[in-house]
Short mmCIF file of C-alpha atoms in Angstrom, two decimals:
data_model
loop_
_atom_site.label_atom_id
_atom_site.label_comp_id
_atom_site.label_asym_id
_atom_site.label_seq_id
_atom_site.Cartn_x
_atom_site.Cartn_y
_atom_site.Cartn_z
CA UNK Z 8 0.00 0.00 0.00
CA UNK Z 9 1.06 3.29 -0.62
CA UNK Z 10 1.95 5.75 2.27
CA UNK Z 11 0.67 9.29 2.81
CA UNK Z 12 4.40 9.88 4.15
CA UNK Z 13 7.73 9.01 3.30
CA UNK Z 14 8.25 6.62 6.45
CA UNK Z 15 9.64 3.26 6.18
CA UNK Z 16 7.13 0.94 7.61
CA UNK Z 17 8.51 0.48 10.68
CA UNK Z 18 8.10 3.85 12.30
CA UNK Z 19 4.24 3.03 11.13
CA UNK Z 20 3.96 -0.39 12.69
CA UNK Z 21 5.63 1.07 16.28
CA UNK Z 22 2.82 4.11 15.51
CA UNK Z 23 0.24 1.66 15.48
CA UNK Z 24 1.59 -0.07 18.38
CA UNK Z 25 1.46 2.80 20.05
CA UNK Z 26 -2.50 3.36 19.24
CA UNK Z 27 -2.70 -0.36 21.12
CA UNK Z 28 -1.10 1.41 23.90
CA UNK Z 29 -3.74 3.52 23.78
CA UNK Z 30 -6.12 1.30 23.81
CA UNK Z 31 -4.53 -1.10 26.51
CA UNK Z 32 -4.89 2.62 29.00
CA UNK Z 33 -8.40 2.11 28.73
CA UNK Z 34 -8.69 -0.81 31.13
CA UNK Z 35 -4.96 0.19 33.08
CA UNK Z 36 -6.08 3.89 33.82
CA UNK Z 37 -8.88 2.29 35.74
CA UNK Z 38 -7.24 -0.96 36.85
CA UNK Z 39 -3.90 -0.01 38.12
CA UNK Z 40 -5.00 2.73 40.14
CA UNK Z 41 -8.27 1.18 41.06
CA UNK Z 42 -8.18 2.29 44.72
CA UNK Z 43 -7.84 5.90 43.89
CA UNK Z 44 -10.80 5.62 41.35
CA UNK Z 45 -12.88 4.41 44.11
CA UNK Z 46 -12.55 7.41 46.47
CA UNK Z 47 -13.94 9.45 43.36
CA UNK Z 48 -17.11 7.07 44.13
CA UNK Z 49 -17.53 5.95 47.61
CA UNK Z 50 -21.08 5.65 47.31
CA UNK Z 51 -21.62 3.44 44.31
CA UNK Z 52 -20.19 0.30 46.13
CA UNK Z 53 -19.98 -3.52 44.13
CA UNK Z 54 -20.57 -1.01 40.85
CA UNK Z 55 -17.11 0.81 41.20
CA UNK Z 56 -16.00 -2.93 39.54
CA UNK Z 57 -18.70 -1.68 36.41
CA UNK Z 58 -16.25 1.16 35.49
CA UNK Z 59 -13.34 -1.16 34.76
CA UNK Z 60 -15.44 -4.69 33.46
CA UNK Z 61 -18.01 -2.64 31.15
CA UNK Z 62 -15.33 -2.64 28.61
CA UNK Z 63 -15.04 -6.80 28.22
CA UNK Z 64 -18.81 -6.64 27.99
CA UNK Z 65 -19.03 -4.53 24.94
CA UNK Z 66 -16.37 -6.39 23.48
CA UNK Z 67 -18.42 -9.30 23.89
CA UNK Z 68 -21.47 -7.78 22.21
CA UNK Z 69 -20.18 -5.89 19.48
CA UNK Z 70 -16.35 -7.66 18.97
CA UNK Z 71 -17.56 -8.83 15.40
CA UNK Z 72 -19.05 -5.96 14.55
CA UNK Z 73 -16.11 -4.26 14.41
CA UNK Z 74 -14.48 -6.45 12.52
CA UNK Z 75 -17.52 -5.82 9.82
CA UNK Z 76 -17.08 -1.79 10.35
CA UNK Z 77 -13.35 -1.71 9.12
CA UNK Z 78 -14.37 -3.54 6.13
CA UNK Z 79 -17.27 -0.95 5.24
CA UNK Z 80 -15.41 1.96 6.86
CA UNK Z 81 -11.91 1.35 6.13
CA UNK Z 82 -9.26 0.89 9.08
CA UNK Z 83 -7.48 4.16 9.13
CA UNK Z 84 -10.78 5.63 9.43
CA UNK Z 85 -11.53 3.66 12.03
CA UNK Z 86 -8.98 4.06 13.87
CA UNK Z 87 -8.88 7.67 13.67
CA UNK Z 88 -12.39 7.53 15.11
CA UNK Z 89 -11.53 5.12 17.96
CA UNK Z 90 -8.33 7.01 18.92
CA UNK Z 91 -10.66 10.62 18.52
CA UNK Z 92 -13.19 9.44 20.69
CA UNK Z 93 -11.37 7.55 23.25
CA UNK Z 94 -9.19 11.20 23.85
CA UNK Z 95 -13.05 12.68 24.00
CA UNK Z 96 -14.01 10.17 26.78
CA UNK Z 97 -10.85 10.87 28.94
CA UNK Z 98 -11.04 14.39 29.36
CA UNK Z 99 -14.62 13.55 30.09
CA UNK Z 100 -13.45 11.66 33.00
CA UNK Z 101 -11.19 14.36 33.92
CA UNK Z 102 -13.86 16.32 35.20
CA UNK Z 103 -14.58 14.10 37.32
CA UNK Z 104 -18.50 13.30 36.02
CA UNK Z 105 -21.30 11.64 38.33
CA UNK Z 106 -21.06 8.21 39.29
CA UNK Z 107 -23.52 7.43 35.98
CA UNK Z 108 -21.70 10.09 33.78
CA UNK Z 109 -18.84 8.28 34.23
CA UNK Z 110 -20.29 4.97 33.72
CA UNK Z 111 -21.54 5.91 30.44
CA UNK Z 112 -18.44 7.23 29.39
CA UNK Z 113 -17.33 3.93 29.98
CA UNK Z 114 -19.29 2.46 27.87
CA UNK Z 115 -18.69 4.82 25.12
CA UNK Z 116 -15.00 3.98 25.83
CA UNK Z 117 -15.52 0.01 24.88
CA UNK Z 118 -16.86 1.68 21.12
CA UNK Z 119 -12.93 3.47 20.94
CA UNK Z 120 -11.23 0.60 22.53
CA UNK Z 121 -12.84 -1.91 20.19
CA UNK Z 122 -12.52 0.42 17.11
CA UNK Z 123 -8.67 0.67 17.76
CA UNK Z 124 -7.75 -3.21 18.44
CA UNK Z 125 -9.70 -4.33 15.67
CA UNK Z 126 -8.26 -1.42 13.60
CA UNK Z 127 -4.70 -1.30 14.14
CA UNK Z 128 -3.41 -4.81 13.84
CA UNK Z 129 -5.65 -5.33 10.55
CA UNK Z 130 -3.43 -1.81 9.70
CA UNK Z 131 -0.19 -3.39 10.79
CA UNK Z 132 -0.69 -6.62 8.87
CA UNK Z 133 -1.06 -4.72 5.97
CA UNK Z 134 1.64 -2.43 6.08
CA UNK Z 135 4.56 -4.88 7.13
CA UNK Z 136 6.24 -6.27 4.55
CA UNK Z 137 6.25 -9.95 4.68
CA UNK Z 138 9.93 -10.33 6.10
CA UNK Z 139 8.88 -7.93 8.86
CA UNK Z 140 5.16 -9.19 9.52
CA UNK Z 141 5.51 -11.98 12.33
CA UNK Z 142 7.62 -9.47 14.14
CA UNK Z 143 5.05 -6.76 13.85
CA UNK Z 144 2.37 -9.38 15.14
CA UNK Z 145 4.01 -10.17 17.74
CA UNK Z 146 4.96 -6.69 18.60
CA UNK Z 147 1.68 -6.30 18.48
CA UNK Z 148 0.78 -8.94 21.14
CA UNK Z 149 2.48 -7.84 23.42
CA UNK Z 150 0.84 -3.90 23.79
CA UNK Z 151 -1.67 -5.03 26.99
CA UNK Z 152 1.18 -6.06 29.01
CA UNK Z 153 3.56 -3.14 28.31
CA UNK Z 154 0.82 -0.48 29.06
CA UNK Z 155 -0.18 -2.09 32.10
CA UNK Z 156 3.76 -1.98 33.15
CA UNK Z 157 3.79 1.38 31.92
CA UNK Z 158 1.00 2.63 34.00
CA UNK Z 159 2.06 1.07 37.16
CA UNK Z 160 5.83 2.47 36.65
CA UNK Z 161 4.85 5.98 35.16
CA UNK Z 162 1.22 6.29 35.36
CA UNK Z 163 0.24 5.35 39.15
CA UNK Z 164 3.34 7.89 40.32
CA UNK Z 165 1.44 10.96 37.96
CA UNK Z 166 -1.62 9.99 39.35
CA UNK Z 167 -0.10 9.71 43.35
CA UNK Z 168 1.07 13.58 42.64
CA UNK Z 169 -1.73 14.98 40.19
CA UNK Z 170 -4.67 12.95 41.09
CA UNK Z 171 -6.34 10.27 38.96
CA UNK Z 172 -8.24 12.73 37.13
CA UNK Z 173 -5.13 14.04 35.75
CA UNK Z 174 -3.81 10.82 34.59
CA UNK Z 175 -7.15 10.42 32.69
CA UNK Z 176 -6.54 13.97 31.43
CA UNK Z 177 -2.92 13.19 30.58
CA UNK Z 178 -4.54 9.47 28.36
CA UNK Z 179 -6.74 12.00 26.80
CA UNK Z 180 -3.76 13.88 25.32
CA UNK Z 181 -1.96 11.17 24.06
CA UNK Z 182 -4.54 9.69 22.41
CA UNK Z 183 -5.44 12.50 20.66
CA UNK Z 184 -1.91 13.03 19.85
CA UNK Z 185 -2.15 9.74 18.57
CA UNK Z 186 -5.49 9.89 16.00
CA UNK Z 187 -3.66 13.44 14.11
CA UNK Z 188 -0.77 11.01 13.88
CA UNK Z 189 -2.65 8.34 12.18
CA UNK Z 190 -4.70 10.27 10.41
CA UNK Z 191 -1.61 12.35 8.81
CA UNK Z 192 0.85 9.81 8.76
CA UNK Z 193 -1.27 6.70 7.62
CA UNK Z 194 -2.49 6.30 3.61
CA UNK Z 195 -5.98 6.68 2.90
CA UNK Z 196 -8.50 3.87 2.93
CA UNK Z 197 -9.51 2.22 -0.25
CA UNK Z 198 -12.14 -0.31 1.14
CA UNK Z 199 -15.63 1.10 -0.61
CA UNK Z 200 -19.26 0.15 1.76
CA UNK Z 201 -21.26 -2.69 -0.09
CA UNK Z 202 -21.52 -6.40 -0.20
CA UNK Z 203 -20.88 -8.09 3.00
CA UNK Z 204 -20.79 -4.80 5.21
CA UNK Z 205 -24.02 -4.51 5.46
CA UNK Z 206 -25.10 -3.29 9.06
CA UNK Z 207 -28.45 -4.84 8.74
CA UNK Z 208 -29.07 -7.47 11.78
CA UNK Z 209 -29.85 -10.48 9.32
CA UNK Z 210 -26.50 -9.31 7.53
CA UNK Z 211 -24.45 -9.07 11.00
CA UNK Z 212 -25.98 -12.25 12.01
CA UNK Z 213 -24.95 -13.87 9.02
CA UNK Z 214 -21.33 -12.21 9.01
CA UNK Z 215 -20.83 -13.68 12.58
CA UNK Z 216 -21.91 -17.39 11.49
CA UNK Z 217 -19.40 -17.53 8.18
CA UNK Z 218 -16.66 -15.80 10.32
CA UNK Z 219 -17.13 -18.47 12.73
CA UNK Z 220 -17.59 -21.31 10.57
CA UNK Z 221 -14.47 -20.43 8.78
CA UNK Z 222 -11.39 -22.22 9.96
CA UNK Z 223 -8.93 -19.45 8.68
CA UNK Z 224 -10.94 -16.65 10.44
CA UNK Z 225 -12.32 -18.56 13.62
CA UNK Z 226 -8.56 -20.47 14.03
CA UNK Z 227 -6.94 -17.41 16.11
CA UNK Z 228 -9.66 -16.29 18.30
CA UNK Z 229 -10.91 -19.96 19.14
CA UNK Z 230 -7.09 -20.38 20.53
CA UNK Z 231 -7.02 -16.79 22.02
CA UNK Z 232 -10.34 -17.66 24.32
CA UNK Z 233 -8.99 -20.56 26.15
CA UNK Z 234 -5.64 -18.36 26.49
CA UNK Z 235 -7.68 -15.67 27.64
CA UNK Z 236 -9.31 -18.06 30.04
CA UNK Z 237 -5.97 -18.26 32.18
CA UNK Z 238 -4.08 -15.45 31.93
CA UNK Z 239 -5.80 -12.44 33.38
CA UNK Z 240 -7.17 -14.77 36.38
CA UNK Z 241 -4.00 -16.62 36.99
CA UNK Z 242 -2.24 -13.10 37.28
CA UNK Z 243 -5.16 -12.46 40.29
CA UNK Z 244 -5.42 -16.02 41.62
CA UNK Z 245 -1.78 -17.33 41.82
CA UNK Z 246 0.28 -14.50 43.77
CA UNK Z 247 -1.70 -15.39 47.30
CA UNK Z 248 -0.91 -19.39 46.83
CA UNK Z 249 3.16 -18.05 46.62
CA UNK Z 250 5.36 -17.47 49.79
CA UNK Z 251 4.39 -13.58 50.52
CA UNK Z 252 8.52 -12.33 50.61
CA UNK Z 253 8.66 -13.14 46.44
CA UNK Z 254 5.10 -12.35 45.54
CA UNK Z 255 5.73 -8.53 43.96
CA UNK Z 256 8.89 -9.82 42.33
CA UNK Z 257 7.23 -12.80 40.65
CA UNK Z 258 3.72 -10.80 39.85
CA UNK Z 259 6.11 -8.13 38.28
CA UNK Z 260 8.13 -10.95 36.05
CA UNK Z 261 4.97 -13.12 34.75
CA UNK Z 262 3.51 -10.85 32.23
CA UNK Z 263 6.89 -9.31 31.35
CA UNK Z 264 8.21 -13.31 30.76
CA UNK Z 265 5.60 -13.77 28.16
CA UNK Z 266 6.25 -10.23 26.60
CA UNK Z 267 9.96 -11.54 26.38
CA UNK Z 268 8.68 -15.08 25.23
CA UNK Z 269 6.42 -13.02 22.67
CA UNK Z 270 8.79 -10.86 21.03
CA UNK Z 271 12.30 -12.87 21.11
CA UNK Z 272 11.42 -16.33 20.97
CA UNK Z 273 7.98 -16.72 18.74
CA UNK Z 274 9.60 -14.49 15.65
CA UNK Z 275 12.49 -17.16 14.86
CA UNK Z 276 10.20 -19.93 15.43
CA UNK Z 277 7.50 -18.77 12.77
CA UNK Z 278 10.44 -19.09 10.02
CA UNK Z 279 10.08 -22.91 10.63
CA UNK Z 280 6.87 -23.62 12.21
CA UNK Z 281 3.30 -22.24 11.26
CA UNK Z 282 1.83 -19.80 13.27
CA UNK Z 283 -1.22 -22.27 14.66
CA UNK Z 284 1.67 -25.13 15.15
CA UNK Z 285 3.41 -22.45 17.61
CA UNK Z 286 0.52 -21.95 19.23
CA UNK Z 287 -0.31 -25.21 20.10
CA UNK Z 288 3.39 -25.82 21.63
CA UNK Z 289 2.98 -23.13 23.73
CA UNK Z 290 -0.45 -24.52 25.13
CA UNK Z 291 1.34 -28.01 25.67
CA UNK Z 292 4.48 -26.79 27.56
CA UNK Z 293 2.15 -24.82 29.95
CA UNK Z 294 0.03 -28.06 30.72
CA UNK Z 295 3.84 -29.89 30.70
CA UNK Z 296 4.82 -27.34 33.07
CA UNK Z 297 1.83 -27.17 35.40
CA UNK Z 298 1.98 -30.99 35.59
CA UNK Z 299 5.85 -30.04 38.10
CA UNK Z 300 3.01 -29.02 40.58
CA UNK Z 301 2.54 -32.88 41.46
CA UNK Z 302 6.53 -33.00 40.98
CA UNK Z 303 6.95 -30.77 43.48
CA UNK Z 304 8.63 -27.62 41.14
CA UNK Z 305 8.57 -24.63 43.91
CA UNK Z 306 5.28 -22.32 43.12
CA UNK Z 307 7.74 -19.61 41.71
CA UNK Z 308 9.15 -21.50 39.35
CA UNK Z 309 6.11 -22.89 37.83
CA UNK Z 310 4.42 -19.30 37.75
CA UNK Z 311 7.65 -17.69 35.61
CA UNK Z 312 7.94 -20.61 33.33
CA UNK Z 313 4.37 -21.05 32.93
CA UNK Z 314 3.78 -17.26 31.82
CA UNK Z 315 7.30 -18.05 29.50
CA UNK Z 316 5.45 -20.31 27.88
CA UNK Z 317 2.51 -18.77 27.06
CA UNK Z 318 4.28 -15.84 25.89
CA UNK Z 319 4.26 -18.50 22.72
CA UNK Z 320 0.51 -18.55 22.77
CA UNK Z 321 0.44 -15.01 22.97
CA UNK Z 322 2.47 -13.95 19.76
CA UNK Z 323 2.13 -16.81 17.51
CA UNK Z 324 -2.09 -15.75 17.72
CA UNK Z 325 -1.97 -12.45 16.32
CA UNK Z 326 0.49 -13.94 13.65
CA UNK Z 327 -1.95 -16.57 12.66
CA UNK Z 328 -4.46 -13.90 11.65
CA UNK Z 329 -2.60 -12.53 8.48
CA UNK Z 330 -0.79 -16.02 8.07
CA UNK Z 331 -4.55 -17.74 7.68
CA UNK Z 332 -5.64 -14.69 5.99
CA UNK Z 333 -4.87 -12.69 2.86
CA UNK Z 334 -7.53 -10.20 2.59
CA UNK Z 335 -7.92 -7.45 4.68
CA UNK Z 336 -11.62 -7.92 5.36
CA UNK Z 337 -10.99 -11.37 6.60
CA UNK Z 338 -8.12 -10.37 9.11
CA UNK Z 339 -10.24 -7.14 10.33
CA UNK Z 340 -13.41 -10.15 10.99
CA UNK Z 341 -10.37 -12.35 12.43
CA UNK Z 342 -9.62 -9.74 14.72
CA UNK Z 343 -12.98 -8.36 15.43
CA UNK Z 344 -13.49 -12.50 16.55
CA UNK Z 345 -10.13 -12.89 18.57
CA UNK Z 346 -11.34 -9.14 20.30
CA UNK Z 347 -14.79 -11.01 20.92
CA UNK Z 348 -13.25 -14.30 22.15
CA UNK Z 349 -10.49 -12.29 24.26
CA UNK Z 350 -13.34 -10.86 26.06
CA UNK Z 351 -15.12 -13.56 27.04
CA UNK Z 352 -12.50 -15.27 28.45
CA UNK Z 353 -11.34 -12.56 30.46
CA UNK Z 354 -14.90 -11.99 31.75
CA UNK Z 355 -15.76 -15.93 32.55
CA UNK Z 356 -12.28 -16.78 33.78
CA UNK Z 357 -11.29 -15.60 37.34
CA UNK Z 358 -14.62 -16.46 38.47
CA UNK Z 359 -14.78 -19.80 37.24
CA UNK Z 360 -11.08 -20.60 38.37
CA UNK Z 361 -12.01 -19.02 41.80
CA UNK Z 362 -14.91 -21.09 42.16
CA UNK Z 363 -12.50 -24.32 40.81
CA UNK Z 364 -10.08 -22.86 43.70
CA UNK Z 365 -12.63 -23.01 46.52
CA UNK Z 366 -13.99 -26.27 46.01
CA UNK Z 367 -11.12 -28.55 44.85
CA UNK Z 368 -8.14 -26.58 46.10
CA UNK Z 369 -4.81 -25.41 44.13
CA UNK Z 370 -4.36 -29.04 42.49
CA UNK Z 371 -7.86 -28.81 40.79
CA UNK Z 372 -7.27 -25.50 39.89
CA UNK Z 373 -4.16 -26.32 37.92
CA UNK Z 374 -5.52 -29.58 36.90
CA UNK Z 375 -8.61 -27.31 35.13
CA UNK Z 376 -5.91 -25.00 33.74
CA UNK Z 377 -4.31 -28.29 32.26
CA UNK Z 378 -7.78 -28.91 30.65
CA UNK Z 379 -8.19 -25.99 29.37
CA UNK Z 380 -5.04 -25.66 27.52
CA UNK Z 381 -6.06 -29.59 25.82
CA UNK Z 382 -8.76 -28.33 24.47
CA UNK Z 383 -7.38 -25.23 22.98
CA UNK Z 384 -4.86 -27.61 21.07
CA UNK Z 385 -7.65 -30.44 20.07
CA UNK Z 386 -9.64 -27.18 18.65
CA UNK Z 387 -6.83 -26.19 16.82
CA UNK Z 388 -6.07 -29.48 15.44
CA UNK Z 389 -9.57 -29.99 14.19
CA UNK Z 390 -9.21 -26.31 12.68
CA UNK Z 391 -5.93 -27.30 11.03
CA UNK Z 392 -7.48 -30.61 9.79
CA UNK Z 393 -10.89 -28.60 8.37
CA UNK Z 394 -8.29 -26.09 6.55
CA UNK Z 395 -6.63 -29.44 4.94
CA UNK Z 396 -9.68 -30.27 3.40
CA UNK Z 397 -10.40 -27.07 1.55
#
């Protein structure tokens, strides 16, 4: 594609990376400094947790949808919009609105969050030239984790000294910043509305049952749901089951393991092995590794190399979707369905695994986990097996 600027197309793909930053604030703004967001609403009680999950529920509801936008819209345009209006929400919230105010901004912010991780990797995939593309994916995988770091090492220190508010106002700058960048920086779209765009609800119903009965487009998010099933909750379940003197050190390494795992490991292994084939290793060396628990590998150990290992899971998905998929349309549905699956999984899986926890204790918690990661491999292979037969 031909660029509005003279930029190589790295500069572009670590621009775009950036927008996922972005996009990754929207839950850390809230997350990281949760506690101070509460005292902004002491009297809304259990719905304070609203404000941070309202997010996963939207991109639940309207994940493939989004996917079906860029392909009407175009993703620069998009993405311009997500990026515009996610700035719009934050200095919103900088005024510190009304318990509800702020709640609907919220929900107004899953719209821009959605519109910008649907957008930008579908951008990415088609800017990066093939040598460079499973490094840009898996660049790309890794923007949650790095923005959460970020926030807690820069973010939570602004907001200690200029109040939460004006860490929301200081997210509402950058991503403004961000959508002129895009927008000047970025070539125009040449996707045209018609066809299969169609926002009718028979049409969007019908999008979402070929999407998912495709092997190419369903293959990535089917793997990314039973990831998502794990990570976020293990991150919250595991540090009280390790010995309290190491449990900031290792809560601090696991994510920023599989963010190493991501971006030095899974690159060199997708010149030899397929992106789908990568994923499924990683999924079986994190059951092979949780299965030390009845070996009697020390609780550290098992955490760090567990989150190592699903670093593998973690980049070799987003380089599946333009590996399975050559038109842009069909990665923007792939990603609208991995954004839909990513959701659910993070919604559905610390309660479930709590509620595993409580009644069978840590061994049937990691024995579920095991399970979990079996199936995401036996869905994969039957995926890999339907894609053989076309």
């Amino acid at each position: 594609m031909r660029l509005k600027s003279n930029l190589p197309p790295l500069p572009l793909i670590l621009l775009l990376w950036l927008a996922g930053l972005g996009a990754a604030g929207q839950f850390a703004k809230i997350a990281v400094p949760f506690d101070m967001v509460r005292q902004l609403y002491p009297d809304a009680g259990a719905g304070q947790g609203w404000l941070l999950s309202v997010i996963s529920v939207f991109g639940i509801l309207f994940g493939m949808m989004a996917g079906v936008l860029v392909g009407r819209y175009g993703s620069r345009r998009l993405l311009v919009a997500g990026l515009a209006l996610g700035a719009l929400m934050s200095f919103w919230q900088s005024a510190q609105p009304g318990f509800g105010a702020m709640l609907a901004s919220r929900m107004i912010e899953g719209l821009s969050h959605l519109a910008i991780v649907v957008a930008a990797p579908t951008l990415i995939a088609q800017i990066a030239p093939d040598p460079l593309r499973n490094f840009a994916m898996t660049l790309w995988s890794t923007f949650f984790g790095v923005a959460f770091a970020l926030v807690a090492w820069i973010g939570l220190p602004w907001a200690q000294v200029h109040g939460v508010t004006g860490l929301f106002l200081f997210h509402g700058a950058t991503m403004a910043a961000l959508a002129v960048a895009v927008w000047f920086l970025l070539p125009a779209d040449t996707v045209a509305a018609g066809g299969e765009t169609s926002l009718r609800p028979h049409a969007l119903l019908a999008r979402h049952l070929s999407a998912y009965g495709s092997p190419r487009i369903a293959a990535p998010a089917a793997g990314w749901l039973f990831y998502t099933l794990t990570f976020v909750s293990l991150v919250a379940i595991l540090p009280p089951l390790l010995p309290m003197h190491l449990q900031a050190t290792i809560v601090g390494v696991m994510p920023l393991t599989s963010i190493a795992v991501a971006l030095l490991v899974v690159t060199p292994l997708l010149r030899r092995w397929p992106a789908p084939g990568v994923v499924m290793a990683g999924f079986g060396l994190s059951a092979l590794v949780l299965s030390g628990f009845w070996l009697g590998v020390p609780t550290p150990v098992l955490c760090v190399l567990l989150f190592a290992t699903l670093g593998l899971v973690q980049g070799a998905s987003f380089a599946a979707i333009p590996a399975l998929n050559a038109s842009a349309q069909d990665r923007a549905l792939a990603n609208g369905a991995l954004a839909q699956m990513g959701n659910l999984g993070n919604t559905l899986g610390t309660p479930v695994l709590l509620l595993v926890l409580a009644g069978w204790g840590t061994g049937g918690l990691l024995a579920v986990v095991i399970l979990i990661y079996l199936a995401g491999i036996a869905l994969h292979l039957w995926l890999w097996r339907r894609r053989l037969r076309e």
